[in-house]
């Protein structure tokens, strides 16, 4: 099912990935808009604001990048670096289950923030300032005995979107226009909530043979038409302000129409995105079963139980002595 943006398609406006096509140019794009689901993820972790914002952008970026691939499994975006934030992980399954976490050095983070405050600088938001030098990698895991698709790029640029842009340009030779945003927004009824969003348009290289309708439109353009069209779309995409990308009162359909109506924009069926972790007691059992009992005993809390906390969702799995005995019995049999 498809609908024309601006036509007021009812239904989802938050927590979804919306594929679209720019009609006159045959260009494909995607918009992700995350509301309550990303708020749940970021609130649960309670990171300092700049860390939460960076993770929110990574979550939006993961949904955008995953949406460009056909896969059945887990797409993982991981950023490792030497800055105050040392690790960001965001993953999304082909069913739209999203989760993520960050690791940061609280002391380094606090001293960097204090130094900025003293010098009168605002809150640090940039990739060089928060993440430093490192790389952004992504993998697609489709289960055992399947290929893991992996892309990797050095962190270059001020934003995560810049880094992803560099990856597509240098590694995939795909011209990409990409924006992400994440902010805590004041709610009309008081309080605030995190929201995240992203917008991506790509100029795919022409594929022989199985060209889709969109490819045929793009290929029918003269070189000048294609070049001018692409430049126009880049400018329009870049013109989308963070407030517009995030605004609860502006639906993604309305925003896409506002940006691209001159070229015609068609939106496709949205895909729901949900805050859901894949951890389980069974998975923790499997990890603990592989450890010698003496090491498990060393992990005990003062109350005598081993507690394993999921980094993604903070769920705590407790194992008292009888649970550990049961694990050992199960392993022996
Ligand atoms: Zn979990």
XYZ file of C-alpha atoms and ligand atoms in Angstrom:
334
model
C 0.000 0.000 0.000
C 1.275 3.449 -0.766
C -0.044 6.914 -0.122
C 0.949 10.355 -1.234
C 2.552 12.463 1.459
C 0.439 15.456 2.293
C -2.680 13.426 1.720
C -3.036 12.859 5.448
C -2.394 9.151 5.727
C -3.702 8.166 9.133
C -1.879 5.993 11.631
C 1.576 5.933 13.047
C 3.556 9.147 13.379
C 6.064 8.038 16.038
C 8.299 5.029 16.626
C 8.534 4.017 13.021
C 10.619 3.911 9.905
C 8.905 5.430 6.878
C 10.277 4.582 3.431
C 9.543 7.088 0.685
C 10.342 7.866 -2.910
C 10.902 11.195 -4.612
C 8.774 10.719 -7.683
C 10.222 12.975 -10.382
C 13.763 11.763 -9.667
C 13.168 8.142 -8.691
C 15.249 8.641 -5.527
C 14.613 6.513 -2.471
C 14.709 7.678 1.106
C 13.709 6.844 4.643
C 12.654 8.785 7.669
C 12.836 7.461 11.208
C 10.909 9.075 14.034
C 11.275 7.782 17.599
C 9.124 8.981 20.508
C 8.012 6.943 23.527
C 10.254 4.014 22.607
C 13.527 5.978 22.549
C 12.412 7.906 25.636
C 12.044 4.562 27.441
C 15.549 3.456 26.388
C 17.262 6.718 27.358
C 15.370 7.195 30.636
C 16.189 3.671 31.759
C 19.916 4.380 31.427
C 19.824 7.870 32.925
C 23.105 8.934 31.272
C 24.351 12.543 31.332
C 22.434 14.522 28.687
C 25.197 14.647 26.032
C 25.705 10.860 26.318
C 21.951 10.216 26.065
C 21.710 12.513 23.045
C 24.581 10.741 21.271
C 23.047 7.329 21.986
C 19.659 8.569 20.750
C 21.264 9.657 17.481
C 23.042 6.297 17.202
C 19.687 4.517 17.691
C 18.043 6.624 14.963
C 21.030 6.041 12.668
C 20.896 2.274 13.262
C 17.222 2.183 12.244
C 17.951 4.247 9.108
C 20.926 2.125 8.023
C 19.186 -1.162 8.825
C 16.209 0.010 6.788
C 18.435 0.225 3.707
C 19.262 -3.485 3.900
C 17.317 -6.637 3.259
C 18.114 -8.936 6.171
C 16.543 -11.334 8.601
C 18.309 -11.057 11.928
C 20.135 -8.333 13.831
C 21.742 -5.159 12.544
C 24.312 -3.744 14.980
C 25.941 -0.339 14.896
C 28.934 -0.001 17.189
C 31.191 2.967 17.838
C 34.436 2.501 19.745
C 36.635 5.450 20.513
C 39.155 7.001 22.897
C 37.062 9.971 24.095
C 34.914 10.483 27.223
C 32.309 8.197 25.569
C 34.248 5.016 24.724
C 31.469 2.816 23.364
C 28.040 3.208 21.797
C 26.056 0.171 20.724
C 22.691 0.263 18.974
C 21.020 -2.745 17.426
C 17.765 -3.350 15.640
C 16.224 -6.617 14.510
C 14.411 -7.116 11.244
C 11.240 -7.129 13.405
C 12.000 -3.566 14.533
C 13.120 -4.402 18.082
C 15.546 -1.706 19.154
C 18.025 -1.478 22.028
C 21.277 0.261 22.875
C 23.717 1.384 25.536
C 26.744 3.592 26.069
C 29.936 3.316 28.086
C 31.609 6.473 29.266
C 34.251 7.573 31.731
C 32.287 9.554 34.318
C 35.347 11.374 35.660
C 36.689 12.396 32.272
C 33.213 13.360 31.278
C 32.671 15.564 34.321
C 36.065 17.284 34.034
C 35.584 17.980 30.311
C 32.132 19.433 31.061
C 33.523 21.558 33.911
C 36.308 22.920 31.678
C 33.793 23.874 29.026
C 31.530 25.551 31.572
C 34.474 27.536 32.948
C 35.468 28.746 29.486
C 31.869 29.728 28.805
C 31.444 27.103 26.064
C 28.071 25.406 25.693
C 27.324 21.729 26.127
C 29.601 19.528 24.036
C 27.716 17.835 21.199
C 30.359 16.994 18.629
C 31.782 13.602 17.729
C 35.417 14.799 18.161
C 34.620 16.252 21.604
C 32.539 13.389 23.005
C 33.901 10.356 21.175
C 37.372 11.441 20.041
C 39.199 9.168 17.618
C 37.811 5.761 16.791
C 35.615 3.966 14.346
C 32.021 3.243 13.506
C 31.264 -0.321 12.465
C 28.159 -2.225 11.561
C 27.361 -5.865 11.197
C 24.379 -7.871 10.094
C 23.977 -11.153 11.921
C 21.512 -13.516 10.302
C 22.215 -16.460 12.568
C 24.724 -19.275 12.448
C 26.326 -20.208 9.121
C 25.373 -16.992 7.388
C 27.607 -14.215 6.186
C 28.144 -11.311 8.513
C 28.098 -8.189 6.443
C 30.454 -5.680 7.970
C 31.156 -2.064 7.215
C 33.642 0.056 9.060
C 34.749 3.678 8.870
C 36.944 5.959 10.945
C 35.142 8.619 12.922
C 35.541 11.709 10.787
C 33.214 14.682 10.914
C 31.266 16.591 13.508
C 28.240 14.282 13.706
C 27.456 10.581 13.507
C 25.558 11.327 10.301
C 28.764 12.811 8.803
C 30.631 9.608 9.681
C 27.966 7.425 8.037
C 27.998 9.730 5.020
C 31.768 9.202 4.666
C 31.266 5.447 4.853
C 28.744 5.403 2.015
C 30.856 7.703 -0.141
C 34.212 5.947 0.328
C 33.261 2.307 0.814
C 30.024 1.886 -1.101
C 30.317 4.671 -3.673
C 26.753 5.655 -2.847
C 25.970 9.331 -2.582
C 23.950 9.817 0.556
C 22.263 12.701 2.246
C 21.709 12.015 5.915
C 20.592 13.841 9.062
C 19.909 12.699 12.595
C 18.690 14.518 15.683
C 17.932 13.722 19.313
C 16.692 16.122 21.976
C 14.768 16.151 25.197
C 11.595 18.083 24.373
C 9.298 19.862 26.820
C 5.835 18.292 26.911
C 2.692 20.450 26.727
C 1.400 18.987 30.002
C 4.721 19.588 31.833
C 7.820 17.425 32.074
C 9.910 16.389 29.109
C 10.586 13.413 26.882
C 13.401 12.307 24.640
C 12.750 12.159 20.923
C 15.038 11.104 18.080
C 14.730 11.235 14.314
C 16.650 10.817 11.100
C 16.259 11.423 7.388
C 18.225 9.768 4.605
C 18.078 9.971 0.801
C 20.388 7.930 -1.410
C 21.407 8.084 -5.010
C 21.890 4.435 -5.836
C 24.186 3.373 -8.652
C 22.249 2.052 -11.648
C 21.802 -1.710 -11.541
C 21.503 -3.687 -14.727
C 18.637 -6.068 -15.387
C 16.172 -5.874 -12.528
C 15.755 -2.105 -12.566
C 12.767 -1.012 -10.502
C 10.344 1.715 -11.474
C 12.422 4.161 -9.405
C 15.651 3.119 -11.150
C 14.020 3.562 -14.550
C 12.911 7.091 -13.676
C 16.407 7.987 -12.446
C 18.056 6.418 -15.509
C 15.732 8.231 -17.911
C 17.000 11.610 -16.719
C 19.772 13.412 -18.580
C 23.021 13.811 -16.675
C 22.230 17.470 -16.003
C 18.712 16.707 -14.798
C 19.996 14.008 -12.468
C 22.800 16.217 -11.131
C 20.549 19.240 -10.604
C 17.865 17.077 -9.039
C 20.264 15.444 -6.627
C 21.759 18.799 -5.623
C 18.261 20.147 -4.972
C 17.357 17.153 -2.790
C 20.594 17.501 -0.809
C 19.813 21.157 -0.127
C 16.208 20.385 0.848
C 17.227 17.514 3.132
C 19.881 19.667 4.781
C 17.321 22.416 5.283
C 15.220 20.243 7.594
C 15.754 21.671 11.054
C 16.171 19.460 14.109
C 12.957 20.898 15.571
C 11.056 19.819 12.461
C 12.548 16.339 12.459
C 11.540 15.897 16.101
C 8.308 17.927 16.439
C 5.502 15.710 17.798
C 2.892 17.929 16.143
C 4.456 17.622 12.676
C 3.922 14.143 11.238
C 6.693 12.594 9.122
C 4.258 12.669 6.182
C 3.740 16.397 6.593
C 7.451 17.049 6.940
C 8.309 15.035 3.814
C 5.618 16.885 1.898
C 6.915 20.223 3.179
C 10.452 19.370 2.017
C 9.933 17.535 -1.251
C 6.474 18.421 -2.589
C 7.841 20.096 -5.723
C 9.336 16.807 -6.875
C 6.428 14.709 -5.640
C 6.922 12.366 -2.718
C 5.295 9.002 -2.232
C 5.415 7.301 1.159
C 5.208 3.557 1.675
C 3.970 1.444 4.535
C 5.753 2.401 7.798
C 7.605 -0.201 9.874
C 7.060 -0.067 13.646
C 10.088 0.279 15.933
C 9.818 -1.017 19.505
C 11.994 -0.790 22.619
C 12.646 -4.482 23.241
C 15.722 -6.310 24.495
C 16.614 -9.843 23.469
C 18.198 -10.866 26.774
C 16.691 -13.808 28.660
C 17.322 -16.036 31.645
C 18.220 -18.858 29.216
C 20.946 -16.785 27.553
C 22.461 -15.816 30.896
C 22.268 -19.498 31.960
C 24.310 -20.413 28.894
C 27.005 -17.826 29.662
C 27.270 -18.788 33.338
C 27.282 -22.528 32.585
C 30.490 -22.034 30.629
C 32.283 -20.623 33.736
C 34.029 -22.733 36.378
C 32.103 -22.712 39.667
C 35.063 -21.115 41.490
C 34.854 -18.097 39.196
C 31.109 -17.812 39.716
C 31.689 -17.892 43.481
C 34.129 -14.979 43.056
C 31.373 -13.001 41.340
C 29.024 -13.250 44.336
C 27.536 -10.102 45.806
C 27.738 -9.558 49.587
C 24.345 -11.299 49.945
C 25.771 -14.455 48.357
C 24.000 -14.246 44.997
C 25.520 -13.806 41.570
C 23.763 -10.954 39.779
C 24.143 -10.476 36.040
C 22.803 -7.180 34.718
C 21.974 -6.725 31.033
C 23.910 -3.734 29.690
C 21.164 -2.995 27.198
C 18.067 -2.974 29.393
C 19.434 -3.042 32.983
C 17.401 -6.157 33.786
C 19.082 -8.027 36.652
C 19.278 -11.822 36.672
C 19.926 -13.238 40.178
C 21.459 -16.626 40.884
C 21.583 -17.885 44.457
C 23.455 -21.050 45.471
C 20.606 -23.387 44.555
C 20.358 -21.762 41.079
C 24.117 -22.177 40.588
C 23.898 -25.835 41.704
C 21.067 -26.413 39.234
C 23.159 -24.874 36.438
C 26.100 -27.106 37.291
C 23.815 -30.180 37.344
C 22.324 -29.281 33.976
C 25.811 -28.854 32.494
C 26.981 -32.246 33.753
C 24.066 -34.079 32.119
Zn 18.355 -6.910 28.223
